[in-house]
Every structure is written in structure tokens, then in C-alpha cells.
Short mmCIF file of C-alpha atoms and ligand atoms in Angstrom, two decimals:
data_model
loop_
_atom_site.label_atom_id
_atom_site.label_comp_id
_atom_site.label_asym_id
_atom_site.label_seq_id
_atom_site.Cartn_x
_atom_site.Cartn_y
_atom_site.Cartn_z
CA MET W 14 -22.00 -19.03 -41.26
CA SER W 15 -20.97 -15.63 -41.29
CA HIS W 16 -19.66 -14.08 -38.15
CA LYS W 17 -21.24 -11.46 -35.89
CA ARG W 18 -19.62 -8.03 -35.78
CA VAL W 19 -18.42 -6.80 -32.59
CA ALA W 20 -17.54 -3.08 -31.92
CA ILE W 21 -15.55 -2.74 -28.74
CA LEU W 22 -15.83 0.73 -26.88
CA ILE W 23 -13.28 1.83 -24.41
CA SER W 24 -11.84 4.70 -22.73
CA GLY W 25 -8.59 3.42 -20.92
CA GLY W 26 -6.45 0.80 -21.06
CA GLY W 27 -8.75 -1.66 -22.31
CA SER W 28 -8.03 -5.22 -20.45
CA ASN W 29 -11.55 -5.91 -21.18
CA MET W 30 -11.30 -5.13 -24.80
CA VAL W 31 -8.31 -7.54 -25.15
CA ALA W 32 -9.82 -10.02 -23.26
CA LEU W 33 -12.80 -10.03 -25.64
CA VAL W 34 -10.96 -9.76 -28.69
CA ARG W 35 -8.69 -12.42 -27.63
CA SER W 36 -11.70 -14.72 -27.21
CA MET W 37 -13.22 -14.64 -30.84
CA THR W 38 -11.14 -16.97 -32.33
CA GLY W 39 -12.15 -20.50 -33.85
CA ASP W 40 -15.56 -21.88 -33.64
CA HIS W 41 -16.50 -18.44 -31.77
CA PRO W 42 -19.87 -16.87 -33.68
CA ALA W 43 -18.21 -13.25 -33.47
CA ARG W 44 -15.08 -11.50 -34.81
CA PRO W 45 -14.06 -7.82 -33.42
CA VAL W 46 -14.13 -5.51 -36.33
CA LEU W 47 -14.01 -2.04 -34.59
CA VAL W 48 -12.20 -0.66 -31.30
CA LEU W 49 -13.61 3.07 -30.55
CA ALA W 50 -12.24 4.89 -27.85
CA ASN W 51 -13.58 8.64 -26.48
CA ARG W 52 -10.05 9.69 -25.58
CA PRO W 53 -6.98 9.85 -27.90
CA ASP W 54 -4.92 8.90 -24.74
CA ALA W 55 -6.61 5.60 -24.64
CA GLY W 56 -4.29 3.01 -24.03
CA GLY W 57 -6.26 0.27 -25.36
CA LEU W 58 -6.42 2.05 -28.91
CA LYS W 59 -2.65 0.70 -29.11
CA ARG W 60 -3.04 -2.82 -27.82
CA ALA W 61 -6.24 -3.14 -30.43
CA ALA W 62 -3.85 -2.26 -33.30
CA ALA W 63 -1.23 -4.09 -31.94
CA LEU W 64 -3.98 -7.49 -31.89
CA GLY W 65 -5.23 -6.55 -35.28
CA VAL W 66 -8.22 -4.99 -34.60
CA PRO W 67 -9.55 -1.70 -36.74
CA THR W 68 -9.45 1.37 -34.20
CA ALA W 69 -11.00 5.00 -34.34
CA MET W 70 -11.14 7.65 -32.24
CA VAL W 71 -13.57 10.66 -31.41
CA ASP W 72 -12.67 12.83 -28.58
CA HIS W 73 -15.83 13.77 -26.58
CA ARG W 74 -14.44 16.70 -25.20
CA PRO W 75 -14.90 18.97 -27.83
CA PHE W 76 -18.36 18.53 -28.20
CA GLY W 77 -18.50 19.78 -24.69
CA ALA W 78 -22.45 19.28 -23.14
CA ASP W 79 -23.39 18.30 -26.48
CA ARG W 80 -23.79 14.65 -25.92
CA THR W 81 -25.90 14.67 -28.86
CA ALA W 82 -23.26 15.99 -31.27
CA PHE W 83 -20.84 13.71 -29.90
CA GLU W 84 -22.86 10.55 -30.52
CA ALA W 85 -23.61 11.67 -34.17
CA ALA W 86 -19.83 11.45 -34.33
CA LEU W 87 -19.44 8.15 -32.75
CA THR W 88 -22.62 6.65 -34.73
CA ALA W 89 -20.48 7.69 -38.12
CA ALA W 90 -17.36 6.13 -36.70
CA LEU W 91 -19.70 2.63 -35.56
CA GLU W 92 -21.50 2.68 -39.02
CA GLN W 93 -18.38 2.20 -40.97
CA ALA W 94 -17.91 -0.97 -39.26
CA ARG W 95 -21.69 -2.13 -39.80
CA PRO W 96 -21.40 -3.90 -36.04
CA ASP W 97 -24.26 -6.35 -35.04
CA ILE W 98 -23.28 -6.02 -31.47
CA ILE W 99 -21.55 -3.26 -29.20
CA ALA W 100 -19.53 -3.98 -26.32
CA LEU W 101 -18.84 -1.15 -23.91
CA ALA W 102 -15.72 -2.05 -22.24
CA GLY W 103 -14.33 0.30 -19.34
CA PHE W 104 -16.26 3.30 -21.67
CA MET W 105 -16.82 5.81 -19.25
CA ARG W 106 -19.47 8.25 -21.02
CA ILE W 107 -23.16 8.17 -20.39
CA LEU W 108 -24.99 7.43 -23.62
CA THR W 109 -28.42 9.24 -24.30
CA PRO W 110 -31.97 7.17 -24.52
CA ALA W 111 -31.74 7.99 -28.10
CA PHE W 112 -28.35 6.30 -28.85
CA ILE W 113 -28.89 3.31 -26.60
CA ASN W 114 -32.57 2.99 -28.32
CA ARG W 115 -30.98 2.53 -31.85
CA TRP W 116 -29.12 -0.25 -30.72
CA LYS W 117 -31.38 -1.86 -28.20
CA GLY W 118 -30.80 -5.43 -27.71
CA ARG W 119 -27.64 -5.19 -29.50
CA MET W 120 -25.30 -3.58 -27.07
CA LEU W 121 -23.74 -5.01 -23.70
CA ASN W 122 -21.62 -3.69 -20.87
CA ILE W 123 -19.99 -4.72 -18.05
CA HIS W 124 -19.99 -3.22 -14.54
CA PRO W 125 -17.55 -3.74 -11.70
CA SER W 126 -20.32 -4.76 -9.18
CA LEU W 127 -23.30 -7.44 -8.16
CA LEU W 128 -26.17 -5.54 -9.96
CA PRO W 129 -28.61 -4.18 -8.92
CA LYS W 130 -26.33 -3.24 -5.97
CA TYR W 131 -23.94 -0.47 -6.79
CA ARG W 132 -24.91 1.35 -9.74
CA GLY W 133 -23.13 4.37 -11.02
CA LEU W 134 -19.34 4.86 -9.54
CA HIS W 135 -16.64 3.93 -6.55
CA THR W 136 -18.41 0.18 -6.52
CA HIS W 137 -15.93 -1.47 -4.56
CA ALA W 138 -15.35 1.51 -2.30
CA ARG W 139 -19.16 0.91 -1.45
CA ALA W 140 -19.13 -2.74 -1.16
CA ILE W 141 -16.11 -2.46 1.28
CA LYS W 142 -17.74 0.51 3.46
CA ALA W 143 -21.18 -1.50 3.72
CA GLY W 144 -19.22 -4.70 4.97
CA ASP W 145 -20.15 -7.07 2.05
CA ALA W 146 -18.66 -10.42 2.35
CA GLU W 147 -18.34 -10.49 -1.41
CA ALA W 148 -18.19 -7.96 -4.20
CA GLY W 149 -18.02 -8.86 -8.26
CA CYS W 150 -19.01 -8.01 -11.89
CA SER W 151 -21.97 -8.06 -14.04
CA VAL W 152 -22.51 -7.89 -17.75
CA HIS W 153 -25.68 -6.80 -18.54
CA GLU W 154 -27.81 -5.53 -21.74
CA VAL W 155 -27.70 -1.63 -22.00
CA THR W 156 -30.82 0.08 -21.31
CA ALA W 157 -31.98 3.80 -20.72
CA GLU W 158 -31.50 3.08 -16.96
CA LEU W 159 -27.62 3.24 -16.36
CA ASP W 160 -26.49 0.19 -15.27
CA GLY W 161 -30.41 -1.30 -15.13
CA GLY W 162 -30.77 -3.51 -17.81
CA PRO W 163 -31.54 -7.08 -17.74
CA VAL W 164 -28.14 -9.03 -16.55
CA LEU W 165 -26.81 -11.67 -18.48
CA GLY W 166 -23.89 -12.84 -16.28
CA GLN W 167 -22.05 -12.53 -13.20
CA ALA W 168 -18.93 -13.57 -11.18
CA ARG W 169 -18.30 -13.31 -7.70
CA VAL W 170 -15.07 -12.44 -5.32
CA PRO W 171 -14.75 -12.50 -1.60
CA ILE W 172 -13.96 -8.94 0.21
CA LEU W 173 -10.96 -9.96 2.24
CA PRO W 174 -10.32 -8.48 5.73
CA ASP W 175 -7.78 -6.02 4.39
CA ASP W 176 -9.06 -5.34 0.92
CA THR W 177 -8.71 -1.59 -0.30
CA PRO W 178 -10.68 -0.30 -3.33
CA GLU W 179 -7.62 -1.26 -5.49
CA THR W 180 -7.13 -4.37 -4.32
CA LEU W 181 -10.55 -5.41 -4.79
CA ALA W 182 -10.59 -4.23 -8.07
CA ALA W 183 -7.79 -6.00 -9.46
CA ARG W 184 -9.48 -9.22 -8.07
CA VAL W 185 -12.78 -8.49 -9.90
CA LEU W 186 -10.66 -7.28 -12.81
CA GLU W 187 -9.63 -10.91 -13.08
CA GLN W 188 -13.13 -12.22 -13.29
CA GLU W 189 -14.33 -9.44 -15.51
CA HIS W 190 -11.76 -10.78 -18.27
CA ARG W 191 -13.33 -14.36 -18.02
CA LEU W 192 -17.03 -13.18 -17.42
CA TYR W 193 -16.97 -10.98 -20.41
CA PRO W 194 -15.83 -13.23 -23.18
CA ALA W 195 -18.35 -15.91 -21.82
CA VAL W 196 -21.19 -13.77 -21.98
CA LEU W 197 -20.32 -11.94 -25.39
CA LYS W 198 -20.01 -16.00 -27.02
CA ARG W 199 -23.50 -16.55 -25.55
CA PHE W 200 -25.10 -13.48 -26.79
CA ALA W 201 -23.15 -13.85 -30.24
CA ALA W 202 -25.16 -17.27 -30.66
CA GLY W 203 -28.42 -15.55 -29.76
CA ASP W 204 -28.69 -17.13 -26.23
CA ARG W 205 -29.67 -14.87 -23.44
CA THR W 206 -29.69 -17.53 -20.68
CA PRO W 207 -27.42 -15.84 -17.53
CA LEU W 208 -24.53 -17.06 -16.79
CA TYR W 209 -23.15 -17.32 -13.10
CA LEU W 210 -19.46 -18.01 -12.96
C1 LIG V 314 -12.90 -1.90 -15.07
O1 LIG V 314 -12.75 -1.63 -13.53
C2 LIG V 314 -14.02 -2.18 -15.33
O2 LIG V 314 -14.94 -2.62 -14.41
C3 LIG V 314 -15.02 -0.92 -15.99
O3 LIG V 314 -14.27 -0.15 -16.18
C4 LIG V 314 -12.74 -0.63 -15.81
C5 LIG V 314 -11.53 -0.50 -16.82
O4 LIG V 314 -11.80 -1.50 -17.62
N1 LIG V 314 -15.86 -1.27 -16.54
P1 LIG V 314 -10.51 -1.96 -18.56
O5 LIG V 314 -9.26 -2.23 -18.52
O6 LIG V 314 -9.97 -0.40 -19.36
O7 LIG V 314 -11.34 -2.92 -19.66
#
């Protein structure tokens, strides 16, 4: 059986990317074929290279507000790797519906909240401010609706009385590193049954 080819898009340190790459071994139906960053200073690029995964970088800044031109460059880099699945992992650019539709049904994202709560940014500060008892992370299929696609998995953590957004983020990130690999393994096998850790 040939493996599903996974491209991982990052913007920063890539801790989720590292967890995904490390998980794709043995009987896992997928293998990483590219780690692509939108910033030259993304720490994840060196981590991916150290793990032996091909990398590419398309700096979004020269394209300014021309998202279509940036995405054309992104697509050119992606097509070299012929991915079957795209995993957004700490990727901080909003993608246009045209790009998303091209990868419809084959693109995942991890979002640091229990969707549908807290789409968008500053999720941990919002959960703390709301007095929620718990927070967490969600893996979802990417659709044109920001952080709105079908949820494929969630993991929950308690919000502690003295939590700051930083301490909560660190606790959630640990669960992201468990959830994303587990969901990707199912997704690569064609199983879209939601996974609740
Ligand atoms: C994490 O908070 C994750 O929830 C979000 O991006 C942040 C950085 O992730 N998707 P990573 O360490 O770059 O994977």
C-alpha cells in the first residue's frame, strides 16, 4: 500500500508539525513529504530539516495584500511535493475560498479551542475571561468558513483558577500534540469518525 503524502504548513515553531512528523512511522498510512512555512524565520523549518523532511518557504510579505499571488506561489511549492493531504499546523495566514476549494476534503487544521466556541484569535484569554471550566483544542476540516469546518477531533483540559492565557496555552498545546497525530492517522485511513480524547 502506498502511503498518503502529507504536506504540513507552519508559521512558527512547528511543535505540532514535529508531533505529526514523528507519528508518521511504521503502519501509519501516511508520510510527511513537505514542511512549508510562510516566514523565513519560522523555527519549524530547521526542526523539519533535522527530522529529514523536505522544506520550502514562501514569504507572504512581498505579496502584500495580494493573497491570490501568494497562494499561487504556495501552490507551486506544494505541487512539487504532490501532497494528498495538507495539515495546517500553527499556520497563521487566512486562505482564500479558491485555495480552500482546491484542497476541499483534504486539508486539516488544529485550532486551540473547543469549537464551535472561540473561533479566531486569543482563544485562551477569551475562555478564561468567560469563566469557562474547561478549554481545549479541535482538529477540523478546513472550509471557507474560518475555523468552521467539520470537527474531526477534540481534547479537553481544565481551566485552573490561577491560569493565565500562557499557562492554559501550554496545557492545551500538550493535548494538541496528542490529538492531531491521532486524527491524522484516522483521516489518512479514510476514517472521518470524530475522535474525543
Ligand atoms: C498553537 O497554539 C496552536 O494551537 C496553533 O498555533 C500555535 C503554535 O503551534 N495552531 P506550533 O507550535 O507552531 O505547532
